[in-house]
XYZ file of C-alpha atoms in Angstrom:
683
model
C 107.052 82.435 98.534
C 103.709 84.218 98.412
C 100.835 81.659 98.356
C 98.360 81.762 95.508
C 95.214 83.824 95.957
C 93.168 80.614 96.024
C 95.381 79.130 98.741
C 95.037 82.318 100.798
C 91.252 82.274 100.349
C 91.017 78.625 101.435
C 93.237 79.351 104.446
C 90.910 82.173 105.512
C 87.928 79.856 105.125
C 89.680 77.197 107.201
C 89.963 79.793 109.993
C 86.178 80.121 109.934
C 85.853 83.276 107.882
C 83.267 83.804 105.139
C 85.131 84.549 101.912
C 84.157 86.163 98.584
C 86.089 87.366 95.498
C 87.229 90.972 95.029
C 88.238 92.578 91.725
C 92.016 92.180 91.213
C 94.195 95.045 92.426
C 91.207 96.743 94.075
C 88.936 96.692 97.106
C 85.730 96.369 95.067
C 83.661 93.161 95.406
C 83.570 91.125 92.202
C 80.057 89.834 92.909
C 76.759 91.405 93.931
C 75.084 90.262 97.163
C 78.489 89.422 98.597
C 77.249 89.773 102.221
C 74.894 86.846 101.601
C 77.035 84.850 99.156
C 80.270 84.953 101.174
C 81.078 81.434 102.333
C 83.644 79.183 103.952
C 82.753 76.286 101.619
C 85.884 75.193 99.752
C 83.944 74.086 96.653
C 82.372 77.503 96.064
C 85.634 79.304 96.790
C 87.563 77.086 94.378
C 84.972 77.745 91.658
C 85.275 81.521 92.110
C 89.049 81.541 91.835
C 88.887 79.179 88.860
C 87.103 82.032 87.046
C 89.959 84.402 87.867
C 92.970 83.249 89.917
C 93.968 86.896 90.486
C 90.885 87.835 92.512
C 91.708 89.525 95.790
C 90.237 87.888 98.904
C 87.403 89.541 100.761
C 86.444 88.509 104.289
C 82.867 89.354 105.227
C 82.681 90.706 108.775
C 79.688 90.582 111.086
C 77.916 87.492 112.427
C 80.221 87.543 115.416
C 83.355 88.723 113.569
C 84.536 92.313 114.114
C 87.758 93.777 112.758
C 89.560 96.718 114.347
C 91.163 98.717 111.545
C 94.014 100.914 112.784
C 94.245 103.524 110.026
C 97.398 105.591 109.474
C 96.582 107.084 106.066
C 96.730 110.877 105.723
C 98.326 111.356 109.110
C 95.729 109.427 111.108
C 96.942 108.132 114.472
C 95.364 104.688 114.352
C 98.630 102.913 115.247
C 99.032 105.031 118.411
C 95.475 104.233 119.413
C 96.098 100.541 118.752
C 99.179 100.667 120.963
C 97.025 102.162 123.729
C 94.485 99.342 123.338
C 97.349 96.814 123.505
C 98.508 98.300 126.817
C 94.940 97.992 128.102
C 94.983 94.254 127.375
C 93.870 93.774 123.771
C 93.867 89.993 123.115
C 96.688 88.392 121.123
C 94.388 87.716 118.194
C 94.917 87.275 114.457
C 96.509 90.409 112.972
C 97.400 91.522 109.454
C 99.243 94.517 108.050
C 97.899 96.517 105.099
C 99.841 97.998 102.151
C 99.267 101.499 103.558
C 100.896 100.563 106.879
C 97.719 99.998 108.884
C 96.807 96.961 110.975
C 93.707 94.735 111.048
C 92.888 92.954 114.323
C 90.326 90.143 113.968
C 88.088 89.514 116.992
C 85.089 87.442 118.012
C 82.442 89.694 119.578
C 79.159 88.984 121.306
C 77.743 92.338 120.222
C 76.804 93.002 116.588
C 78.816 96.100 115.673
C 78.157 98.258 112.643
C 80.765 99.782 110.344
C 82.311 102.950 111.710
C 85.121 105.287 110.740
C 87.100 107.208 113.363
C 84.190 107.717 115.778
C 85.441 105.976 118.955
C 86.185 108.483 121.741
C 89.829 108.694 122.876
C 90.959 106.347 120.087
C 91.383 108.418 116.902
C 92.119 106.552 113.686
C 90.329 103.376 114.805
C 87.713 102.118 112.358
C 85.400 99.147 112.791
C 84.250 96.567 110.262
C 81.152 94.750 111.455
C 77.733 93.743 110.113
C 77.650 93.796 106.280
C 81.223 95.051 106.199
C 84.410 93.480 104.891
C 88.196 93.668 104.793
C 90.793 92.320 102.399
C 92.425 89.172 103.695
C 96.163 88.419 103.807
C 97.298 87.387 100.351
C 95.409 90.220 98.632
C 97.513 92.785 96.763
C 97.137 96.455 95.818
C 99.640 97.831 93.288
C 101.983 94.923 94.016
C 101.907 95.409 97.804
C 100.393 92.566 99.811
C 98.248 92.287 102.918
C 100.365 90.134 105.245
C 99.660 88.143 108.392
C 101.486 89.731 111.336
C 100.261 87.543 114.198
C 99.312 83.949 113.388
C 96.485 83.104 115.759
C 92.814 82.284 115.792
C 90.458 85.246 116.217
C 90.194 85.713 119.983
C 87.106 86.677 121.969
C 86.885 90.372 122.758
C 86.702 91.097 126.496
C 83.718 93.030 127.827
C 85.734 96.210 128.467
C 86.761 96.266 124.816
C 83.209 95.827 123.553
C 82.081 98.652 125.839
C 84.896 100.862 124.538
C 84.141 100.119 120.901
C 80.442 100.774 121.477
C 81.007 104.380 122.538
C 80.518 107.114 119.952
C 82.030 110.496 119.367
C 79.370 113.180 119.130
C 80.086 115.991 116.695
C 78.617 119.412 117.448
C 76.869 121.126 114.527
C 79.406 123.082 112.504
C 77.125 125.844 111.282
C 75.254 126.757 114.465
C 72.896 125.173 116.893
C 70.574 122.399 115.813
C 66.886 123.189 115.684
C 66.057 120.007 117.600
C 67.676 117.377 119.741
C 69.708 115.204 117.396
C 69.330 111.433 117.027
C 65.772 111.171 118.241
C 64.382 107.714 117.615
C 61.742 108.971 115.192
C 64.333 110.914 113.169
C 66.641 107.899 112.906
C 63.704 105.752 111.801
C 62.772 108.331 109.179
C 66.368 108.508 107.963
C 66.561 104.716 107.629
C 63.289 104.606 105.696
C 64.510 107.337 103.344
C 67.854 105.614 102.774
C 66.219 102.283 101.987
C 63.255 103.431 99.924
C 63.974 106.886 98.491
C 67.663 107.791 98.553
C 69.288 108.047 95.101
C 72.007 105.720 93.837
C 75.610 106.894 93.548
C 77.335 105.565 90.421
C 81.042 106.177 89.897
C 81.625 108.291 86.796
C 78.021 109.493 86.761
C 78.004 112.053 89.574
C 78.495 109.515 92.361
C 80.552 111.882 94.546
C 77.892 114.571 94.406
C 75.057 112.129 95.121
C 76.906 110.727 98.150
C 77.508 114.221 99.503
C 73.840 115.068 98.947
C 72.604 111.964 100.764
C 74.690 112.946 103.805
C 73.356 116.515 103.656
C 69.803 115.154 103.587
C 70.408 113.047 106.702
C 71.726 116.160 108.421
C 68.461 117.893 107.598
C 66.570 114.935 109.075
C 68.123 115.640 112.481
C 70.746 112.916 112.909
C 74.290 113.525 114.086
C 77.263 113.128 111.746
C 78.504 109.908 113.352
C 74.999 108.450 113.242
C 74.599 109.466 109.601
C 77.820 107.650 108.716
C 76.677 104.490 110.513
C 73.261 104.602 108.844
C 74.755 105.076 105.370
C 77.198 102.217 105.941
C 74.434 99.910 107.176
C 71.510 100.819 104.886
C 72.803 102.594 101.758
C 76.446 101.998 100.911
C 76.371 98.359 99.845
C 72.999 98.634 98.122
C 73.069 101.975 96.335
C 76.729 102.967 95.917
C 78.452 101.476 92.876
C 81.142 100.629 93.788
C 80.594 100.806 97.561
C 82.684 103.365 99.447
C 85.296 102.221 101.914
C 84.222 103.447 105.376
C 87.008 106.001 105.713
C 86.256 107.407 102.250
C 82.555 107.602 103.023
C 83.367 109.398 106.294
C 84.967 112.215 104.286
C 81.853 112.571 102.098
C 79.595 112.637 105.165
C 81.795 115.226 106.826
C 81.526 117.424 103.720
C 77.763 117.047 103.736
C 77.553 118.118 107.364
C 79.985 121.007 106.923
C 78.253 122.545 103.918
C 74.640 121.379 104.179
C 72.044 124.133 103.922
C 70.197 125.318 107.014
C 70.504 124.218 110.613
C 70.590 120.485 111.391
C 67.093 119.091 111.717
C 65.309 121.691 109.595
C 63.440 118.947 107.718
C 61.938 117.283 110.763
C 58.408 118.532 110.175
C 55.818 115.770 109.793
C 54.570 114.599 106.465
C 55.074 111.851 104.004
C 58.172 111.408 101.894
C 57.970 112.836 98.421
C 60.524 113.261 95.687
C 64.101 113.517 96.862
C 64.674 117.148 97.845
C 68.399 117.691 98.134
C 69.807 121.007 99.307
C 73.453 121.654 98.573
C 75.002 124.424 100.633
C 77.824 126.703 99.574
C 80.739 127.586 101.809
C 81.945 131.179 101.936
C 84.277 132.058 99.060
C 87.763 132.794 100.271
C 90.234 135.157 98.565
C 92.208 132.193 97.225
C 89.256 131.295 95.044
C 89.617 134.581 93.180
C 93.117 133.550 92.141
C 91.771 130.631 90.127
C 92.321 127.885 92.683
C 89.820 125.107 93.245
C 86.870 126.329 95.347
C 86.581 124.131 98.446
C 82.780 124.083 98.497
C 81.269 120.682 99.155
C 81.906 117.590 97.054
C 81.183 119.313 93.746
C 84.187 119.501 91.469
C 83.971 123.261 91.005
C 86.749 125.038 89.146
C 87.328 128.662 88.389
C 87.668 129.215 84.655
C 90.854 131.152 85.377
C 92.467 127.994 86.767
C 92.767 126.627 83.215
C 94.706 129.644 81.949
C 98.196 128.237 82.531
C 97.318 124.655 81.581
C 97.901 123.152 78.179
C 94.731 122.562 76.212
C 93.928 118.818 76.323
C 93.397 116.877 73.119
C 90.186 114.926 72.645
C 90.935 111.227 72.458
C 89.320 108.842 69.995
C 89.458 105.124 69.320
C 88.586 105.992 65.719
C 89.031 109.672 64.835
C 85.738 111.607 64.658
C 83.699 108.405 64.961
C 84.266 106.670 68.316
C 85.395 108.894 71.213
C 87.438 107.383 74.026
C 85.997 106.905 77.538
C 82.485 107.316 76.142
C 79.585 105.247 74.855
C 78.970 105.119 71.091
C 75.989 103.330 69.579
C 76.183 101.511 66.258
C 72.674 101.063 64.884
C 71.874 98.888 61.902
C 69.009 96.925 60.409
C 69.106 93.167 60.826
C 71.710 91.393 58.658
C 73.471 94.594 57.630
C 76.708 93.368 59.183
C 77.154 95.554 62.260
C 78.467 92.601 64.313
C 81.038 91.821 61.617
C 82.051 95.468 61.379
C 82.459 95.710 65.158
C 84.520 92.515 65.244
C 86.754 93.949 62.501
C 87.345 96.972 64.716
C 88.415 94.711 67.595
C 90.812 92.866 65.290
C 92.246 96.136 63.965
C 92.873 97.473 67.480
C 94.418 94.231 68.689
C 96.690 93.946 65.638
C 97.441 97.651 65.196
C 96.083 97.577 61.634
C 93.522 99.831 59.898
C 89.751 99.561 60.043
C 87.851 100.213 56.775
C 90.596 102.603 55.754
C 90.840 104.366 59.114
C 93.619 104.465 61.686
C 92.577 103.173 65.101
C 93.916 103.413 68.619
C 95.851 100.171 69.141
C 95.083 98.173 72.255
C 93.262 95.151 73.676
C 89.553 94.671 73.049
C 86.699 92.712 74.617
C 83.742 91.600 72.491
C 80.618 90.650 74.493
C 78.578 88.581 72.048
C 74.988 87.753 72.957
C 73.978 86.840 69.388
C 76.653 84.675 67.744
C 77.825 81.308 69.018
C 81.424 80.122 69.239
C 81.492 78.555 65.766
C 80.251 81.724 64.068
C 82.758 83.772 66.054
C 85.518 81.411 64.928
C 84.449 81.668 61.268
C 84.373 85.458 61.335
C 87.762 85.774 62.962
C 89.324 83.394 60.440
C 87.745 85.287 57.488
C 88.810 88.689 58.809
C 92.391 87.586 59.424
C 92.626 85.883 56.020
C 91.328 88.961 54.238
C 93.614 91.325 56.136
C 96.642 88.998 55.930
C 96.867 88.677 59.712
C 97.866 85.689 61.828
C 95.056 84.774 64.201
C 97.522 83.568 66.829
C 98.852 87.130 67.184
C 95.509 88.474 68.486
C 96.192 87.723 72.131
C 94.781 91.103 73.106
C 91.322 90.309 71.702
C 88.956 88.427 74.018
C 85.436 87.283 73.178
C 82.719 86.528 75.720
C 80.461 84.076 73.857
C 77.091 84.507 75.584
C 74.640 83.303 72.925
C 71.792 81.353 74.491
C 72.573 82.589 78.009
C 71.027 85.219 80.265
C 72.837 88.344 79.097
C 70.941 91.045 80.986
C 73.211 93.627 82.582
C 70.397 95.677 84.113
C 66.688 95.181 84.784
C 63.802 97.317 86.005
C 63.341 97.252 89.767
C 60.781 94.903 91.270
C 59.212 97.602 93.451
C 59.911 100.594 91.239
C 59.855 100.088 87.470
C 61.375 103.554 86.995
C 64.626 102.496 88.663
C 67.141 100.322 86.830
C 68.995 97.677 88.836
C 72.337 96.146 87.914
C 72.458 92.375 87.671
C 75.122 89.970 88.907
C 76.331 89.725 85.323
C 77.052 93.456 85.359
C 79.350 92.897 88.333
C 81.000 89.993 86.525
C 81.564 92.163 83.465
C 83.013 94.882 85.666
C 85.430 92.419 87.235
C 86.434 91.231 83.760
C 87.165 94.798 82.666
C 89.308 95.300 85.737
C 91.291 92.190 84.854
C 91.667 92.615 81.070
C 91.766 96.446 80.900
C 90.574 96.625 77.255
C 90.757 99.834 75.244
C 87.418 98.906 73.652
C 84.361 97.014 74.905
C 81.799 95.939 72.290
C 78.327 95.037 73.591
C 76.310 93.053 71.039
C 73.530 93.971 71.418
C 71.181 96.287 73.307
C 68.093 94.067 73.049
C 69.929 91.231 74.807
C 71.593 93.162 77.635
C 68.951 95.759 78.569
C 66.089 94.398 80.665
C 63.928 97.499 80.774
C 61.430 99.172 78.471
C 63.427 100.802 75.663
C 60.728 103.452 75.265
C 61.103 104.800 78.819
C 63.469 107.759 78.687
C 64.619 107.560 82.319
C 65.617 103.907 81.972
C 67.528 104.608 78.766
C 69.476 107.420 80.422
C 70.193 105.314 83.499
C 71.538 102.448 81.402
C 73.814 104.645 79.305
C 74.951 106.282 82.557
C 75.909 102.872 83.943
C 77.908 102.081 80.820
C 79.530 105.533 80.847
C 80.622 104.833 84.412
C 82.418 101.693 83.219
C 84.041 103.607 80.345
C 85.405 106.244 82.702
C 86.425 103.831 85.462
C 88.362 101.524 83.148
C 89.553 104.132 80.618
C 87.956 102.449 77.624
C 85.503 103.181 74.828
C 82.225 101.262 74.668
C 80.543 100.431 71.358
C 76.905 99.444 71.896
C 75.229 97.676 68.975
C 71.483 98.130 68.509
C 68.652 97.626 66.046
C 66.772 100.749 64.935
C 63.076 101.107 65.632
C 60.527 100.888 62.798
C 60.242 104.669 62.802
C 64.033 104.949 62.794
C 64.245 102.731 59.723
C 61.401 104.559 57.969
C 62.871 108.011 58.590
C 66.442 106.972 57.801
C 67.629 108.249 61.195
C 68.451 104.745 62.429
C 67.337 105.658 65.949
C 65.959 103.076 68.371
C 63.388 103.204 71.159
C 63.168 106.853 72.178
C 65.201 110.029 71.856
C 66.940 109.393 75.194
C 69.146 106.729 73.585
C 70.364 109.260 71.032
C 70.627 112.113 73.546
C 72.548 110.117 76.156
C 75.443 108.919 73.992
C 78.231 111.111 72.669
C 78.318 109.500 69.217
C 75.870 107.454 67.145
C 76.649 105.606 63.930
C 74.187 104.042 61.490
C 75.107 101.170 59.162
C 72.700 100.871 56.238
C 72.360 99.343 52.795
C 73.059 101.194 49.552
C 69.648 102.354 48.314
C 68.375 104.881 45.802
C 65.872 107.619 46.588
C 63.012 105.180 46.082
C 64.435 102.831 48.724
C 65.507 100.179 46.227
C 68.815 98.460 47.063
C 71.445 99.284 44.437
C 74.245 96.872 45.368
C 73.609 94.125 47.966
C 77.306 94.005 48.925
C 77.694 97.730 49.643
C 77.115 99.323 53.044
C 77.113 102.967 54.113
C 78.288 103.948 57.602
C 76.853 107.358 58.474
C 77.563 109.576 61.470
C 74.161 110.496 62.910
C 75.458 112.151 66.078
C 78.918 113.360 67.031
C 79.362 115.660 70.016
C 83.075 115.992 69.313
C 83.108 115.994 65.496
C 80.958 116.816 62.469
C 77.857 114.818 61.587
C 76.643 113.611 58.216
C 79.879 111.862 57.281
C 79.167 108.815 55.097
C 81.703 106.032 54.674
C 81.198 103.448 51.964
C 82.410 99.866 52.197
C 81.922 96.592 50.344
C 81.565 93.035 51.632
C 84.332 90.868 50.164
C 85.507 87.408 51.267
C 83.864 87.513 54.674
C 84.724 91.050 55.743
C 84.142 94.691 54.786
C 86.708 96.682 52.811
C 86.772 100.392 52.083
C 85.674 101.252 48.547
C 87.605 104.534 48.539
C 89.847 106.567 50.801
C 87.511 108.428 53.085
C 89.492 111.590 53.543
C 90.058 113.594 50.380
C 93.740 113.458 49.581
C 94.281 110.290 51.650
C 95.485 107.961 48.909
C 97.539 105.631 51.084
C 97.207 102.062 49.908
C 95.679 102.884 46.520
C 97.240 101.035 43.593
C 97.334 104.106 41.312
C 97.531 107.203 43.463
C 95.778 110.183 41.940
C 96.056 113.900 42.363
C 93.085 115.548 44.018
C 91.867 117.044 40.722
C 92.222 113.734 38.854
C 90.289 111.964 41.558
C 87.605 114.673 41.585
C 87.231 114.312 37.803
C 86.926 110.535 38.039
C 84.270 110.681 40.755
C 82.457 113.504 38.896
C 82.139 111.290 35.789
C 80.904 108.388 37.917
C 78.264 110.681 39.408
C 77.166 111.931 35.969
C 76.727 108.346 34.862
C 74.700 107.472 37.969
C 72.473 110.569 37.848
C 71.830 110.186 34.112
C 70.786 106.559 34.566
C 68.476 107.554 37.405
C 67.072 110.336 35.146
C 67.906 113.000 37.711
C 68.518 116.598 36.689
C 72.064 117.929 37.306
C 72.721 121.533 36.451
C 75.972 123.418 35.725
C 74.453 126.527 37.356
C 74.143 127.150 41.064
C 70.739 126.311 42.432
C 68.765 123.397 43.832
C 70.173 120.986 41.201
C 73.741 122.313 41.103
C 75.858 119.274 40.214
C 78.902 119.938 42.476
C 76.576 120.467 45.452
C 74.514 117.325 44.776
C 77.617 115.216 44.185
C 79.303 116.383 47.406
C 76.188 115.411 49.404
C 75.864 111.984 47.799
C 77.047 109.022 49.861
C 79.386 107.989 47.011
C 81.240 111.285 47.038
C 84.426 109.409 48.116
C 85.459 112.344 50.263
C 85.578 114.877 47.413
C 84.380 118.300 48.627
C 82.130 120.609 46.612
C 84.893 123.040 45.637
C 86.850 120.261 43.890
C 83.724 119.069 42.114
C 83.458 122.648 40.782
C 87.044 122.432 39.518
C 86.264 119.075 37.926
C 83.146 120.482 36.243
C 85.134 123.202 34.491
C 88.098 121.002 33.598
C 85.884 118.243 32.151
C 83.959 120.787 30.072
C 87.253 122.132 28.719
C 88.438 118.610 27.886
C 85.157 117.861 26.138
C 84.412 114.878 28.402
C 81.009 116.292 29.317
C 78.669 118.786 27.790
C 75.598 120.778 28.711
C 72.322 120.181 26.875
C 69.093 122.130 27.016
C 66.153 119.885 27.798
C 62.480 120.143 28.586
C 59.448 121.784 26.982
C 59.816 125.306 25.519
C 57.950 126.709 28.489
C 60.454 125.238 30.952
C 63.850 124.734 29.418
C 66.623 123.430 31.681
C 70.336 122.857 31.269
C 71.528 119.343 32.040
C 75.009 117.783 32.198
C 75.573 114.680 30.062
C 78.530 112.832 28.633
C 79.890 114.327 25.430
C 79.064 112.351 22.299
C 81.681 109.719 21.587
C 82.744 109.366 25.234
C 82.911 105.904 26.813
C 79.826 106.631 28.886
C 77.788 107.916 25.950
C 75.550 104.871 26.196
C 74.198 106.205 29.470
C 70.599 107.221 29.214
C 70.497 110.993 29.746
C 67.766 112.725 31.628
C 66.129 113.625 28.353
C 67.328 113.452 24.782
C 67.504 116.963 23.274
C 64.377 117.460 21.227
C 64.365 118.749 17.673
C 65.528 122.311 17.592
C 67.259 122.016 21.008
C 71.001 122.244 20.564
C 73.880 121.049 22.686
C 75.390 123.829 24.733
C 79.011 123.277 25.605
C 79.534 126.623 27.249
C 80.791 126.780 30.812
C 78.195 127.397 33.523
């Protein structure tokens, strides 16, 4: 029987290894600073696995522990090389097999080795895990396949001949011609290390991380270091700090190789003296081969370049949404709203709808699990809201097993903060890593972050920080195939203008969709109905903007006041035809506009009634052309009439209720003056 992950972690610790948690079913550390936090203390290990018993087990190498990794993926001959080392007298040390068929050999070494990938002469396919490196321990699983102990033994001491062998390096000749200088000079290595630590960009998965990694390697090539040296330097000084998630050494070796194959200019062409400035990355282009002209993928560097012709025979993909036209999948959407408008309640209703497979304010949603990260409401308030929502929607709360809530009120909720040495660079916090591990475990279709002010530790008015933060969230959305709904308060200018924007334009520009929840107010800004809210689409890269959805607060949750799509009458008690519905809404609009003493004309122009009604947030989905039909039909029925109003010098036609109608008590824009007759003619 396979031992539990906790038991396997404690066993590794008992053998003297430093252990840390890894995201389930992956090789990605679940905590930041794992090289320093890894421990053999049973108490700390037990606490980690109490958080998530499915964590994989990471063993931190270095500090006298070196692991030989015999790699056989993609045709590598690591097992043959390992057999050769065995014949030479490799100690009978602790060994484990990997799900891909490789072998890990754990050794005690006097020398501090770095992390290397396939760079040991005469032993192809042999990788090393040393200082600030790690491997997955026996008991870890990937796609159901486990790492298993092959030889039960304590890690043995590596003999001197083995350390000497492992310390040798393969030197790669420049692939595009002779180097301008002697490679791997001490001053060039020192410069490369300084650049990696202090100036090299970060590589974030889902936000151009492949391209950045390639570019960093190409830059080291220009600094005059050899390919093998560049890989070692990136593993030691860049990978764990600036790659999110960190690359496995063999994967990083491929990126470095691409950078050296396609980097611009001869190796060492940036070795002239001078101080470091802004990152200057040169991306070379390999010669185009005839195959490229047939629409195949162009094999030029790490960029994902495609010929447009390659899409010709492929079926056109369909854009995916969590809520059609409002919340796109695998993207970040912001939901802005003034304080106490109910955006948290509305977002929680969406989570309930997805988890239960029900509708959300009259809209179909993508069913699936959801995670609500709540930095504002405590557990009691969360409980109350869930009970009210379920009662109003006739749902059983015990069926919402797919909805999880992280109650973080009163705790440190920052996911990213400005850097200590560079305020223009945003740094992920340990909580970000914890959230990432949670997403890997729960795999929600929707993540709600409530709200921006609590989770963002930078200056909201700095554009670069805003873009970096949205980029981090977009990386999570892509990595875990989920939509992210980010709740935020609008700025004072955003509230004054009605745009609902917050901070600076970068927040609006960086997301694919932005929604604004606001109160029902007239043109003077006076609230009409305190229980009514309007949800407006302020930005939609994949749909139309300006859509306004009306809802009403009832019994602890929001309900749709009308079907949002014209002709969508599902769930209405007395279904109407489109014309009947257009007539009903037209009469409601006449009543409203008359009471507000606003001019509505039967003739096309600035005050054309069908146009004004279709643009009003209470249009209930009725388009202008059906308001035109309603105008004519209501005139024919005698439900409305046209009166001439105003002084003789400026007479205007205005629509009012016909005398004797139920709405005749409405105060028209202006009572026809003496000598001004009613005009019931069509416009």
